[in-house]
Amino acid sequence: QKEVEQNSGPLSVPEGAIASLNCTYSDRGSQSFFWYRQYSGKSPELIMFIYSNGDKEDGRFTAQLNKASQYVSLLIRDSQPSDSATYLCAVNFVGRGSQGNLIFGKGTKLSVKP
Amino acid sequence: SAVISQKPSRDICQRGTSLTIQCQVDSQVTMMFWYRQQPGQSLTLIATANQGSEATYESGFVIDKFPISRPNLTFSTLTVSNMSPEDSSIYLCSVEGTGGPRTQYFGPGTRLLVL
């Protein structure tokens, strides 16, 4: 059973702080890793993807991937109240019978306090 | 990324009936996906819909319950058949985008409540 695990939270950080969201996955063959943001009542919005070990930065967001530890994280610098949402980690598994579908974690709810 | 629309945006249905959800994309895409998000849960893939072939269903989902059509490269439908209250969920379609391999972009979703 391929799994993606996230701490459900809520994770509460003050405005301006760094929010750190973590995700682990079970399949060492996983190739692609994604972070989605989902506001309440809305559909998921892709904010970052990463394929290689190391860090990838995009504005205030940094994705970090460690394939040896099967761990991917998302850092949000200078957190804003508008960042308050549920963050979903998704992993692409490729294998027999699969078309490279995404497996989603249950999400971490982030709350940024003014 | 592609612009994706879904109809209806929400509906309230009686048990035993069926609902067809439409997904329209503003550009041609090879792969379209249908997901379910039950209350308080994450997304679960129902099936992958490729134009010109039968949909591929994930474990736990069957064609009789969730028939899918993919008549062209910009459109797909998902039908939720013989509904029960357990089918109350958000149903989302997604498409693979050009942002990178396996990146998926989601439509706005259809919120279904079955009474």
mmCIF file of C-alpha atoms in Angstrom:
data_model
loop_
_atom_site.group_PDB
_atom_site.id
_atom_site.type_symbol
_atom_site.label_atom_id
_atom_site.label_comp_id
_atom_site.label_asym_id
_atom_site.label_seq_id
_atom_site.Cartn_x
_atom_site.Cartn_y
_atom_site.Cartn_z
ATOM 1 C CA GLN A 1 0.000 0.000 0.000
ATOM 2 C CA LYS A 2 1.619 3.198 -1.173
ATOM 3 C CA GLU A 3 1.235 5.921 1.415
ATOM 4 C CA VAL A 4 1.900 9.592 1.859
ATOM 5 C CA GLU A 5 1.913 10.822 5.441
ATOM 6 C CA GLN A 6 1.473 14.336 6.739
ATOM 7 C CA ASN A 7 0.877 15.802 10.169
ATOM 8 C CA SER A 8 -2.720 16.977 10.095
ATOM 9 C CA GLY A 9 -1.999 19.969 12.322
ATOM 10 C CA PRO A 10 -3.235 22.537 12.795
ATOM 11 C CA LEU A 11 0.125 24.225 12.534
ATOM 12 C CA SER A 12 -0.066 27.726 13.904
ATOM 13 C CA VAL A 13 2.643 30.313 13.207
ATOM 14 C CA PRO A 14 2.783 34.066 13.741
ATOM 15 C CA GLU A 15 2.767 36.401 10.777
ATOM 16 C CA GLY A 16 6.261 36.864 9.377
ATOM 17 C CA ALA A 17 7.566 33.542 10.701
ATOM 18 C CA ILE A 18 8.714 30.515 8.708
ATOM 19 C CA ALA A 19 6.155 27.739 8.360
ATOM 20 C CA SER A 20 7.600 24.246 7.900
ATOM 21 C CA LEU A 21 5.387 21.525 6.463
ATOM 22 C CA ASN A 22 6.571 17.945 6.286
ATOM 23 C CA CYS A 23 5.664 14.842 4.308
ATOM 24 C CA THR A 24 6.965 11.281 4.177
ATOM 25 C CA TYR A 25 6.236 8.668 1.563
ATOM 26 C CA SER A 26 6.509 4.907 1.487
ATOM 27 C CA ASP A 27 7.640 4.016 -2.039
ATOM 28 C CA ARG A 28 11.329 4.463 -2.823
ATOM 29 C CA GLY A 29 10.485 4.379 -6.526
ATOM 30 C CA SER A 30 8.604 7.660 -6.339
ATOM 31 C CA GLN A 31 9.811 10.176 -8.862
ATOM 32 C CA SER A 32 7.869 13.425 -8.578
ATOM 33 C CA PHE A 33 6.686 15.374 -5.587
ATOM 34 C CA PHE A 34 4.119 18.126 -5.410
ATOM 35 C CA TRP A 35 2.728 20.613 -2.935
ATOM 36 C CA TYR A 36 -0.819 21.864 -3.336
ATOM 37 C CA ARG A 37 -2.574 24.568 -1.373
ATOM 38 C CA GLN A 38 -6.290 24.186 -0.720
ATOM 39 C CA TYR A 39 -8.342 26.981 0.737
ATOM 40 C CA SER A 40 -11.533 26.008 2.512
ATOM 41 C CA GLY A 41 -14.257 25.266 -0.030
ATOM 42 C CA LYS A 42 -11.874 25.516 -2.959
ATOM 43 C CA SER A 43 -10.035 23.031 -5.142
ATOM 44 C CA PRO A 44 -6.301 22.297 -4.762
ATOM 45 C CA GLU A 45 -3.872 24.735 -6.361
ATOM 46 C CA LEU A 46 -0.398 23.585 -7.385
ATOM 47 C CA ILE A 47 2.292 25.715 -5.753
ATOM 48 C CA MET A 48 5.505 23.704 -6.054
ATOM 49 C CA PHE A 49 6.927 20.565 -7.591
ATOM 50 C CA ILE A 50 10.334 18.980 -7.155
ATOM 51 C CA TYR A 51 12.028 16.005 -8.776
ATOM 52 C CA SER A 52 15.649 16.066 -7.586
ATOM 53 C CA ASN A 53 17.243 15.865 -4.181
ATOM 54 C CA GLY A 54 17.924 19.219 -2.606
ATOM 55 C CA ASP A 55 16.117 22.523 -2.447
ATOM 56 C CA LYS A 56 13.969 24.328 -4.960
ATOM 57 C CA GLU A 57 12.959 27.914 -4.308
ATOM 58 C CA ASP A 58 10.098 29.910 -5.779
ATOM 59 C CA GLY A 59 9.469 33.258 -4.142
ATOM 60 C CA ARG A 60 8.615 32.705 -0.481
ATOM 61 C CA PHE A 61 8.295 28.949 -0.990
ATOM 62 C CA THR A 62 11.092 26.382 -0.776
ATOM 63 C CA ALA A 63 10.563 22.693 -1.410
ATOM 64 C CA GLN A 64 13.129 20.277 -0.001
ATOM 65 C CA LEU A 65 13.513 16.673 -1.113
ATOM 66 C CA ASN A 66 15.536 13.892 0.497
ATOM 67 C CA LYS A 67 14.940 10.662 -1.380
ATOM 68 C CA ALA A 68 17.189 8.614 0.906
ATOM 69 C CA SER A 69 15.001 9.536 3.866
ATOM 70 C CA GLN A 70 11.815 9.507 1.754
ATOM 71 C CA TYR A 71 11.024 12.958 2.998
ATOM 72 C CA VAL A 72 9.790 16.117 1.326
ATOM 73 C CA SER A 73 9.084 19.434 2.985
ATOM 74 C CA LEU A 74 7.728 22.867 2.173
ATOM 75 C CA LEU A 75 9.015 26.011 3.821
ATOM 76 C CA ILE A 76 7.027 29.221 3.652
ATOM 77 C CA ARG A 77 9.048 32.293 4.562
ATOM 78 C CA ASP A 78 7.508 35.518 5.836
ATOM 79 C CA SER A 79 4.188 33.759 6.393
ATOM 80 C CA GLN A 80 1.092 35.829 5.762
ATOM 81 C CA PRO A 81 -2.483 35.348 6.992
ATOM 82 C CA SER A 82 -3.377 34.672 3.343
ATOM 83 C CA ASP A 83 -1.192 31.550 3.531
ATOM 84 C CA SER A 84 -3.695 30.023 5.958
ATOM 85 C CA ALA A 85 -4.928 26.913 4.144
ATOM 86 C CA THR A 86 -4.521 23.167 4.014
ATOM 87 C CA TYR A 87 -1.328 22.058 2.280
ATOM 88 C CA LEU A 88 -1.447 18.746 0.466
ATOM 89 C CA CYS A 89 1.630 16.718 -0.354
ATOM 90 C CA ALA A 90 1.308 14.519 -3.451
ATOM 91 C CA VAL A 91 3.666 11.892 -4.770
ATOM 92 C CA ASN A 92 3.813 10.335 -8.209
ATOM 93 C CA PHE A 93 4.107 6.552 -8.146
ATOM 94 C CA VAL A 94 4.946 4.778 -11.355
ATOM 95 C CA GLY A 95 4.431 1.063 -11.534
ATOM 96 C CA ARG A 96 2.451 -1.804 -12.999
ATOM 97 C CA GLY A 97 -1.125 -0.779 -13.614
ATOM 98 C CA SER A 98 -0.371 2.812 -12.757
ATOM 99 C CA GLN A 99 -0.306 5.674 -15.208
ATOM 100 C CA GLY A 100 1.863 7.729 -12.950
ATOM 101 C CA ASN A 101 -0.999 8.777 -10.782
ATOM 102 C CA LEU A 102 -0.708 11.053 -7.787
ATOM 103 C CA ILE A 103 -1.169 9.795 -4.251
ATOM 104 C CA PHE A 104 -2.142 12.555 -1.847
ATOM 105 C CA GLY A 105 -1.500 12.937 1.833
ATOM 106 C CA LYS A 106 -4.320 14.041 4.086
ATOM 107 C CA GLY A 107 -2.933 17.541 4.311
ATOM 108 C CA THR A 108 -1.621 19.861 7.006
ATOM 109 C CA LYS A 109 -3.797 22.761 8.052
ATOM 110 C CA LEU A 110 -1.744 25.934 8.454
ATOM 111 C CA SER A 111 -2.958 28.939 10.394
ATOM 112 C CA VAL A 112 -0.972 32.183 10.242
ATOM 113 C CA LYS A 113 -1.899 34.528 13.068
ATOM 114 C CA PRO A 114 -1.682 38.318 12.494
ATOM 115 C CA SER B 1 -2.002 26.212 -17.097
ATOM 116 C CA ALA B 2 -5.276 25.128 -18.700
ATOM 117 C CA VAL B 3 -8.570 26.648 -17.640
ATOM 118 C CA ILE B 4 -10.874 23.930 -16.346
ATOM 119 C CA SER B 5 -14.576 24.238 -15.661
ATOM 120 C CA GLN B 6 -16.984 21.796 -14.083
ATOM 121 C CA LYS B 7 -20.753 21.547 -14.113
ATOM 122 C CA PRO B 8 -22.679 21.497 -11.891
ATOM 123 C CA SER B 9 -20.743 23.302 -9.180
ATOM 124 C CA ARG B 10 -22.948 21.715 -6.548
ATOM 125 C CA ASP B 11 -26.053 19.576 -6.297
ATOM 126 C CA ILE B 12 -28.317 17.909 -3.785
ATOM 127 C CA CYS B 13 -29.625 14.555 -4.931
ATOM 128 C CA GLN B 14 -31.886 11.819 -3.649
ATOM 129 C CA ARG B 15 -30.538 8.367 -2.972
ATOM 130 C CA GLY B 16 -30.929 5.932 -5.827
ATOM 131 C CA THR B 17 -30.593 8.583 -8.514
ATOM 132 C CA SER B 18 -27.614 9.341 -10.761
ATOM 133 C CA LEU B 19 -25.714 12.538 -11.473
ATOM 134 C CA THR B 20 -23.460 13.302 -14.425
ATOM 135 C CA ILE B 21 -20.633 15.764 -13.850
ATOM 136 C CA GLN B 22 -19.048 17.534 -16.789
ATOM 137 C CA CYS B 23 -15.447 18.697 -17.081
ATOM 138 C CA GLN B 24 -14.432 21.098 -19.856
ATOM 139 C CA VAL B 25 -10.863 22.220 -20.615
ATOM 140 C CA ASP B 26 -9.915 25.188 -22.779
ATOM 141 C CA SER B 27 -7.128 23.287 -24.539
ATOM 142 C CA GLN B 28 -6.532 19.758 -25.748
ATOM 143 C CA VAL B 29 -5.118 17.438 -23.117
ATOM 144 C CA THR B 30 -4.211 13.790 -23.322
ATOM 145 C CA MET B 31 -4.924 12.681 -19.799
ATOM 146 C CA MET B 32 -7.803 13.691 -17.580
ATOM 147 C CA PHE B 33 -8.350 12.419 -14.064
ATOM 148 C CA TRP B 34 -11.330 12.170 -11.755
ATOM 149 C CA TYR B 35 -10.853 12.424 -7.989
ATOM 150 C CA ARG B 36 -13.098 12.257 -4.970
ATOM 151 C CA GLN B 37 -12.560 14.227 -1.778
ATOM 152 C CA GLN B 38 -14.776 13.079 1.049
ATOM 153 C CA PRO B 39 -15.491 15.466 3.932
ATOM 154 C CA GLY B 40 -12.329 16.156 5.918
ATOM 155 C CA GLN B 41 -10.300 13.779 3.771
ATOM 156 C CA SER B 42 -7.698 14.068 1.083
ATOM 157 C CA LEU B 43 -8.083 13.338 -2.600
ATOM 158 C CA THR B 44 -8.568 9.810 -3.896
ATOM 159 C CA LEU B 45 -8.171 9.006 -7.568
ATOM 160 C CA ILE B 46 -11.259 7.371 -9.083
ATOM 161 C CA ALA B 47 -10.057 6.847 -12.638
ATOM 162 C CA THR B 48 -7.929 8.094 -15.479
ATOM 163 C CA ALA B 49 -9.726 9.021 -18.690
ATOM 164 C CA ASN B 50 -7.850 8.950 -21.971
ATOM 165 C CA GLN B 51 -9.495 9.923 -25.206
ATOM 166 C CA GLY B 52 -10.307 6.976 -27.416
ATOM 167 C CA SER B 53 -9.903 4.280 -24.803
ATOM 168 C CA GLU B 54 -11.675 2.880 -21.787
ATOM 169 C CA ALA B 55 -11.104 4.658 -18.512
ATOM 170 C CA THR B 56 -8.694 3.035 -16.076
ATOM 171 C CA TYR B 57 -10.218 2.645 -12.614
ATOM 172 C CA GLU B 58 -8.370 2.536 -9.311
ATOM 173 C CA SER B 59 -8.875 -0.164 -6.752
ATOM 174 C CA GLY B 60 -12.230 0.220 -5.062
ATOM 175 C CA PHE B 61 -13.917 1.999 -7.961
ATOM 176 C CA VAL B 62 -15.891 0.258 -10.708
ATOM 177 C CA ILE B 63 -17.299 1.302 -14.033
ATOM 178 C CA ASP B 64 -20.878 0.384 -13.131
ATOM 179 C CA LYS B 65 -20.832 2.859 -10.267
ATOM 180 C CA PHE B 66 -18.715 5.584 -11.901
ATOM 181 C CA PRO B 67 -19.045 5.399 -15.694
ATOM 182 C CA ILE B 68 -16.801 7.854 -17.487
ATOM 183 C CA SER B 69 -16.896 9.232 -21.003
ATOM 184 C CA ARG B 70 -14.073 10.973 -22.858
ATOM 185 C CA PRO B 71 -15.420 11.830 -26.294
ATOM 186 C CA ASN B 72 -12.661 14.295 -27.234
ATOM 187 C CA LEU B 73 -9.481 15.922 -25.963
ATOM 188 C CA THR B 74 -11.240 18.783 -24.153
ATOM 189 C CA PHE B 75 -14.184 17.131 -22.408
ATOM 190 C CA SER B 76 -15.057 14.330 -20.018
ATOM 191 C CA THR B 77 -17.989 13.278 -17.870
ATOM 192 C CA LEU B 78 -18.216 11.269 -14.671
ATOM 193 C CA THR B 79 -21.526 9.752 -13.638
ATOM 194 C CA VAL B 80 -22.194 8.815 -10.033
ATOM 195 C CA SER B 81 -24.786 6.060 -10.297
ATOM 196 C CA ASN B 82 -27.375 4.784 -7.864
ATOM 197 C CA MET B 83 -26.228 7.263 -5.265
ATOM 198 C CA SER B 84 -26.192 6.750 -1.519
ATOM 199 C CA PRO B 85 -25.335 9.220 1.255
ATOM 200 C CA GLU B 86 -21.798 7.763 1.277
ATOM 201 C CA ASP B 87 -21.284 9.299 -2.157
ATOM 202 C CA SER B 88 -21.556 12.793 -0.682
ATOM 203 C CA SER B 89 -18.202 14.284 -1.637
ATOM 204 C CA ILE B 90 -16.439 16.816 -3.746
ATOM 205 C CA TYR B 91 -15.694 15.425 -7.192
ATOM 206 C CA LEU B 92 -12.771 16.989 -9.006
ATOM 207 C CA CYS B 93 -11.405 16.613 -12.480
ATOM 208 C CA SER B 94 -7.802 17.370 -13.244
ATOM 209 C CA VAL B 95 -5.546 17.487 -16.275
ATOM 210 C CA GLU B 96 -1.849 17.089 -16.795
ATOM 211 C CA GLY B 97 -0.259 20.424 -17.450
ATOM 212 C CA THR B 98 2.898 21.702 -19.048
ATOM 213 C CA GLY B 99 4.517 22.876 -15.832
ATOM 214 C CA GLY B 100 6.540 19.685 -15.602
ATOM 215 C CA PRO B 101 6.157 15.915 -15.827
ATOM 216 C CA ARG B 102 3.070 14.661 -14.028
ATOM 217 C CA THR B 103 1.961 18.091 -12.860
ATOM 218 C CA GLN B 104 -1.807 18.158 -12.487
ATOM 219 C CA TYR B 105 -4.172 21.088 -12.360
ATOM 220 C CA PHE B 106 -7.619 20.845 -10.870
ATOM 221 C CA GLY B 107 -11.013 22.111 -11.827
ATOM 222 C CA PRO B 108 -13.178 23.932 -9.277
ATOM 223 C CA GLY B 109 -14.957 20.761 -8.191
ATOM 224 C CA THR B 110 -18.545 19.589 -7.875
ATOM 225 C CA ARG B 111 -19.978 19.456 -4.360
ATOM 226 C CA LEU B 112 -22.475 16.631 -4.096
ATOM 227 C CA LEU B 113 -24.810 15.981 -1.205
ATOM 228 C CA VAL B 114 -26.909 12.825 -1.294
ATOM 229 C CA LEU B 115 -29.924 12.678 0.997
#
